[in-house]
XYZ file of N, CA and C in Angstrom:
438
model
N -0.207 25.352 -30.467
C 0.622 23.824 -29.921
C -0.083 22.924 -31.102
N 0.393 21.569 -32.085
C -0.094 20.495 -32.847
C -0.912 19.796 -31.970
N -1.905 18.660 -32.599
C -2.247 18.057 -31.745
C -1.217 17.090 -31.072
N -0.345 16.592 -32.157
C 0.467 15.624 -32.115
C 1.066 15.970 -30.376
N 1.798 16.733 -29.882
C 2.449 17.648 -29.313
C 1.251 16.879 -27.746
N -0.011 17.702 -27.905
C -0.908 17.297 -27.117
C -1.100 16.404 -26.450
N -1.638 15.703 -28.117
C -1.609 14.160 -27.421
C -0.321 13.333 -26.573
N 1.018 13.742 -26.667
C 1.898 13.082 -26.317
C 1.859 13.283 -24.931
N 1.384 14.953 -24.501
C 1.209 15.421 -23.066
C -0.297 14.310 -22.716
N -0.836 13.953 -23.253
C -1.845 13.394 -22.725
C -1.690 12.185 -21.983
N -0.722 11.548 -23.173
C 0.063 10.266 -23.002
C 0.755 9.946 -21.601
N 1.653 11.151 -21.738
C 2.898 11.118 -20.891
C 1.512 11.550 -19.118
N 0.503 12.209 -19.266
C 0.097 12.299 -17.979
C -0.704 11.124 -17.688
N -0.921 10.274 -18.953
C -1.696 8.838 -18.248
C -1.164 7.441 -17.649
N 0.387 8.125 -18.248
C 1.421 7.366 -17.534
C 1.897 7.736 -16.202
N 1.578 8.703 -15.808
C 2.504 8.914 -14.777
C 0.931 8.761 -13.535
N -0.260 8.499 -13.768
C -1.487 8.487 -13.017
C -1.419 6.868 -12.140
N -1.008 6.024 -12.841
C -0.460 4.783 -12.120
C 0.721 4.750 -11.245
N 1.692 5.297 -11.440
C 2.896 5.504 -10.977
C 2.535 6.002 -9.997
N 1.970 7.619 -9.748
C 1.425 8.593 -8.557
C 0.514 7.577 -7.630
N -0.491 6.890 -8.183
C -1.524 6.276 -7.445
C -0.792 5.215 -6.454
N 0.037 4.639 -7.113
C 0.547 2.637 -6.470
C 1.805 3.442 -5.537
N 2.149 4.719 -5.839
C 3.581 5.083 -4.961
C 3.034 5.338 -3.488
N 2.322 6.761 -4.041
C 1.892 7.902 -3.166
C 0.100 7.476 -2.480
N -0.801 7.491 -3.426
C -2.576 7.231 -2.873
C -2.344 5.639 -2.435
N -2.229 4.233 -2.984
C -2.486 3.110 -2.423
C -1.950 2.997 -0.776
N -1.249 3.375 -0.397
C -0.267 3.154 0.822
C -0.897 4.209 1.611
N -1.763 5.154 1.360
C -2.766 6.282 2.013
C -3.496 5.696 2.399
N -4.021 5.119 0.871
C -5.530 4.763 1.225
C -5.777 3.109 1.723
N -4.579 2.674 2.198
C -5.121 1.387 2.879
C -4.726 1.929 4.307
N -4.514 3.120 4.526
C -4.665 3.273 6.165
C -5.662 4.416 6.858
N -6.740 4.624 5.643
C -7.594 5.151 6.042
C -9.063 4.600 6.733
N -9.523 5.558 8.752
C -9.826 4.394 9.251
C -11.038 4.872 9.240
N -12.006 4.431 10.055
C -13.372 4.710 10.320
C -14.385 3.909 9.249
N -13.396 2.541 8.652
C -14.615 1.875 7.854
C -15.024 2.784 6.260
N -14.175 3.996 6.095
C -14.510 4.784 4.894
C -13.488 4.269 3.701
N -13.939 4.592 2.246
C -13.600 4.020 1.104
C -12.665 5.076 0.682
N -11.590 5.002 -0.012
C -11.026 6.019 0.276
C -12.102 7.621 -0.744
N -12.945 7.135 -1.604
C -13.585 7.792 -2.387
C -14.618 8.417 -1.398
N -14.904 7.925 -0.096
C -15.468 8.603 0.876
C -14.775 9.403 1.819
N -13.461 8.931 1.753
C -12.621 10.042 2.016
C -12.012 12.021 1.817
N -11.844 11.206 -0.114
C -12.125 11.831 -0.647
C -13.006 13.295 -0.313
N -14.404 12.583 -0.435
C -15.598 13.526 0.031
C -15.392 14.879 0.961
N -14.571 14.005 2.291
C -14.441 14.794 3.614
C -13.394 15.940 2.924
N -11.995 15.550 2.530
C -11.208 15.868 2.022
C -11.798 17.538 1.219
N -12.735 17.596 0.455
C -13.240 18.057 -0.405
C -14.040 19.218 0.753
N -14.887 19.066 1.255
C -15.788 18.831 2.136
C -14.694 19.966 2.792
N -13.251 19.521 3.467
C -12.515 20.169 4.300
C -12.281 21.492 3.823
N -11.523 21.789 2.889
C -11.211 22.680 1.993
C -12.406 23.893 1.439
N -14.109 23.833 2.060
C -14.460 24.597 1.308
C -15.558 24.410 2.346
N -16.649 25.624 2.710
C -17.343 25.234 3.483
C -18.141 24.733 3.895
N -19.198 24.830 2.179
C -20.327 23.723 2.032
C -20.146 23.600 0.687
N -21.134 22.579 -0.107
C -21.468 22.284 -0.999
C -22.907 21.700 -1.678
N -23.761 22.232 -2.625
C -24.892 21.956 -2.774
C -24.177 19.921 -3.285
N -25.370 19.175 -3.325
C -25.194 17.930 -3.921
C -24.740 17.890 -5.259
N -25.478 18.723 -6.247
C -24.732 19.102 -7.533
C -23.435 19.507 -7.639
N -23.198 20.709 -7.200
C -21.779 20.702 -6.623
C -20.510 19.648 -6.259
N -21.147 19.350 -5.384
C -20.038 18.373 -5.087
C -19.906 17.029 -6.166
N -20.914 16.773 -6.373
C -21.260 15.167 -7.750
C -20.304 16.108 -8.742
N -20.507 17.191 -9.240
C -19.921 18.054 -10.389
C -18.008 18.179 -9.995
N -17.710 18.511 -8.879
C -16.298 18.189 -8.496
C -15.611 16.842 -8.356
N -16.606 15.985 -8.082
C -15.964 14.419 -8.173
C -16.323 13.784 -9.382
N -17.380 14.471 -9.994
C -17.174 14.322 -11.624
C -17.692 12.589 -11.047
N -18.967 12.712 -10.979
C -19.603 10.969 -10.671
C -21.559 12.034 -10.728
N -22.138 11.003 -10.659
C -23.798 11.154 -10.786
C -24.553 11.434 -9.070
N -25.506 12.100 -9.277
C -25.525 12.654 -7.647
C -26.048 11.341 -7.678
N -26.214 10.403 -8.216
C -27.077 8.787 -7.725
C -26.361 8.600 -7.055
N -25.253 8.158 -7.907
C -24.241 7.683 -7.454
C -23.071 8.229 -5.717
N -22.857 9.989 -5.718
C -22.706 10.403 -4.756
C -23.596 10.385 -3.599
N -24.961 9.911 -3.412
C -26.105 9.745 -2.785
C -25.634 8.838 -1.166
N -25.745 7.664 -1.955
C -24.903 6.676 -0.811
C -23.694 7.113 -0.187
N -22.714 7.755 -0.365
C -21.600 8.290 0.073
C -21.763 8.834 0.916
N -22.696 9.855 0.770
C -23.173 11.040 1.577
C -23.876 10.741 2.958
N -24.440 9.878 2.549
C -25.642 9.047 3.358
C -24.848 8.532 4.221
N -23.830 7.624 3.906
C -22.445 6.760 5.056
C -21.978 7.623 5.252
N -21.704 8.833 5.032
C -21.195 9.940 5.921
C -21.861 10.643 6.444
N -23.115 10.780 6.527
C -24.245 11.468 7.469
C -24.261 10.158 8.665
N -24.343 9.255 8.252
C -24.558 8.195 9.289
C -23.364 8.044 10.565
N -22.579 8.599 9.905
C -21.225 7.850 10.844
C -20.722 9.689 11.329
N -21.739 10.541 11.244
C -21.664 11.452 11.561
C -20.405 12.322 11.253
N -19.836 12.265 9.529
C -18.466 12.811 9.635
C -19.597 13.682 8.936
N -20.028 13.706 8.212
C -21.197 15.605 7.859
C -22.160 15.878 7.942
N -22.695 16.884 7.937
C -24.244 17.372 8.154
C -24.949 17.906 6.730
N -25.896 17.365 6.458
C -26.695 18.078 5.318
C -28.067 18.834 5.952
N -27.949 19.761 5.576
C -29.269 21.406 5.978
C -29.602 21.508 4.517
N -31.014 22.450 4.367
C -31.552 22.968 3.771
C -30.537 24.314 3.507
N -30.585 24.982 2.220
C -29.854 26.516 2.061
C -30.686 27.723 2.813
N -30.149 28.132 3.366
C -30.509 29.740 3.729
C -31.317 30.374 2.953
N -31.132 30.423 1.631
C -31.616 31.292 0.811
C -32.402 30.888 -0.580
N -32.265 29.315 -0.628
C -33.235 28.747 -1.650
C -33.789 27.398 -0.362
N -34.919 27.187 0.266
C -35.182 25.763 0.822
C -35.208 24.494 -0.605
N -35.063 24.883 -1.248
C -35.191 23.564 -2.317
C -33.832 22.810 -2.549
N -32.521 23.948 -2.229
C -31.015 23.534 -2.041
C -30.647 22.598 -0.885
N -29.794 21.195 -1.622
C -29.742 20.951 -0.027
C -27.944 20.965 -0.034
N -27.594 21.083 0.938
C -26.291 20.970 1.058
C -25.450 19.957 1.535
N -24.628 20.024 1.931
C -23.503 18.787 3.257
C -22.441 20.167 3.503
N -22.019 19.520 4.354
C -20.996 20.230 5.059
C -19.982 19.624 5.827
N -18.936 19.991 6.255
C -18.166 18.660 7.223
C -18.232 18.947 8.656
N -18.330 17.711 9.464
C -18.984 17.778 10.702
C -17.252 17.719 11.659
N -17.519 18.750 13.182
C -16.488 18.190 13.647
C -15.684 17.211 13.416
N -16.364 16.246 13.472
C -15.827 14.759 13.557
C -15.139 14.444 12.008
N -15.538 14.757 11.572
C -15.063 14.811 10.151
C -13.653 15.470 9.671
N -14.105 16.528 10.368
C -12.549 17.537 10.236
C -11.506 16.888 11.417
N -11.717 16.555 12.356
C -10.784 15.538 13.214
C -9.978 14.971 12.657
N -10.922 14.165 12.008
C -10.851 12.447 11.265
C -9.537 13.307 9.892
N -10.006 14.362 9.425
C -8.908 14.955 8.538
C -7.627 15.080 8.552
N -7.881 15.952 9.901
C -6.783 17.342 10.433
C -5.255 15.453 10.716
N -6.074 14.286 11.768
C -5.280 13.401 12.130
C -4.609 12.539 11.025
N -5.718 12.724 10.095
C -4.679 11.778 8.789
C -3.731 12.492 8.208
N -3.954 13.419 7.623
C -3.094 14.333 7.361
C -1.477 14.258 7.297
N -1.280 14.255 8.842
C 0.198 14.586 9.723
C 0.318 12.529 9.051
N -0.081 12.021 9.412
C 0.550 10.316 8.622
C 0.320 10.243 6.981
N -0.285 10.949 6.260
C -0.042 11.519 5.086
C 1.633 12.032 4.909
N 1.416 12.834 5.436
C 2.471 13.464 5.594
C 3.733 12.985 5.692
N 3.416 12.352 6.603
C 5.300 11.414 7.290
C 5.244 10.387 5.866
N 4.011 9.878 5.691
C 4.007 8.779 4.382
C 4.743 9.158 3.346
N 4.451 10.228 2.913
C 5.429 11.063 1.506
C 6.849 10.848 1.986
N 6.441 12.135 3.182
C 8.322 12.216 3.848
C 9.145 11.230 4.270
N 8.570 9.789 4.332
C 9.216 8.822 4.200
C 10.025 8.322 2.395
N 8.876 8.471 1.776
C 9.254 8.121 0.368
C 9.918 8.465 -0.405
N 10.500 10.350 0.160
C 11.432 11.314 -0.775
C 12.605 11.340 0.055
N 12.522 10.348 1.394
C 14.181 10.426 1.989
C 15.148 9.578 0.559
N 15.327 8.669 -0.023
C 15.663 8.277 -0.880
C 16.561 8.916 -2.128
N 15.951 10.616 -2.081
C 15.868 11.457 -3.023
C 17.423 11.933 -3.146
N 18.178 12.296 -3.900
C 19.204 13.299 -3.198
C 18.699 14.566 -3.531
N 19.144 15.634 -2.580
C 19.126 17.187 -2.678
C 18.312 17.614 -3.853
N 19.688 17.200 -4.735
C 18.841 17.873 -6.305
C 18.072 17.559 -6.753
N 17.629 16.273 -6.784
C 16.471 15.851 -7.318
C 14.740 16.176 -6.192
N 15.176 16.436 -5.135
C 14.237 17.148 -4.033
C 13.825 18.615 -4.574
N 15.160 19.423 -5.024
C 14.893 21.089 -5.715
C 14.089 20.915 -6.815
N 14.425 19.874 -7.741
C 14.110 19.363 -8.974
C 12.421 19.178 -8.905
N 12.022 18.053 -7.854
C 10.839 17.940 -8.163
C 10.126 19.040 -7.208
N 10.344 19.416 -6.205
C 9.797 21.022 -5.790
C 9.175 22.182 -6.930
N 10.562 22.272 -7.531
C 9.999 23.158 -8.942
C 9.299 22.686 -9.757
N 9.297 20.972 -10.257
C 8.436 20.867 -11.205
C 7.221 20.758 -10.581
N 7.221 20.368 -9.509
C 5.253 20.084 -8.947
C 5.075 21.520 -8.777
N 5.539 22.498 -8.560
C 5.324 24.078 -8.686
C 4.678 24.562 -10.240
N 5.574 24.178 -10.817
C 5.170 24.392 -11.932
C 3.957 23.626 -12.482
N 3.975 22.544 -12.861
C 2.563 21.943 -12.917
C 1.598 22.402 -12.004
N 1.818 22.827 -10.933
C 0.057 23.003 -10.072
C -0.050 24.733 -10.796
N 0.869 25.324 -11.266
C 0.538 26.435 -11.918
C -0.178 26.067 -13.373
N 0.444 25.442 -13.753
C -0.269 25.230 -15.440
C -1.546 24.440 -14.992
N -2.219 23.508 -14.269
C -3.283 22.955 -13.920
C -4.041 23.610 -13.571
N -3.714 24.553 -13.159
C -4.753 25.310 -12.198
C -5.257 26.261 -13.495
N -4.644 26.424 -14.468
C -4.748 27.127 -15.553
C -6.146 26.575 -16.393
N -6.210 25.020 -16.290
C -7.211 24.103 -17.387
C -8.473 24.392 -16.976
């Protein structure tokens, strides 16, 4: 693929990000409870999908420095949403995992998230819903290759 086509696709992706954020993520972010910021809630979601992360792995996943991650992790530990522990194989390594309270919070909000998104999708025709479903599936498969 030529450079111009890649730049066009990059511009299209950059155009859709704020639209997606305003239509879906902003309403969801506004309803996060427990005094958590959306970024802290995202940490919980990542930990819910995986058993545990080292601090370095988590910082890399979030694409932030460990220095910026530490206050988030400390706040989540303070709220009993996650636990910090030493790796059994290498005691120098610090790992974090979601607690039962954190998992409960994610589970509780997942239903609400789905309801918010479902409400927004109600205005679409059956054809639009089918097209969107196919596009999302293709997009998902392609993004996994990156």
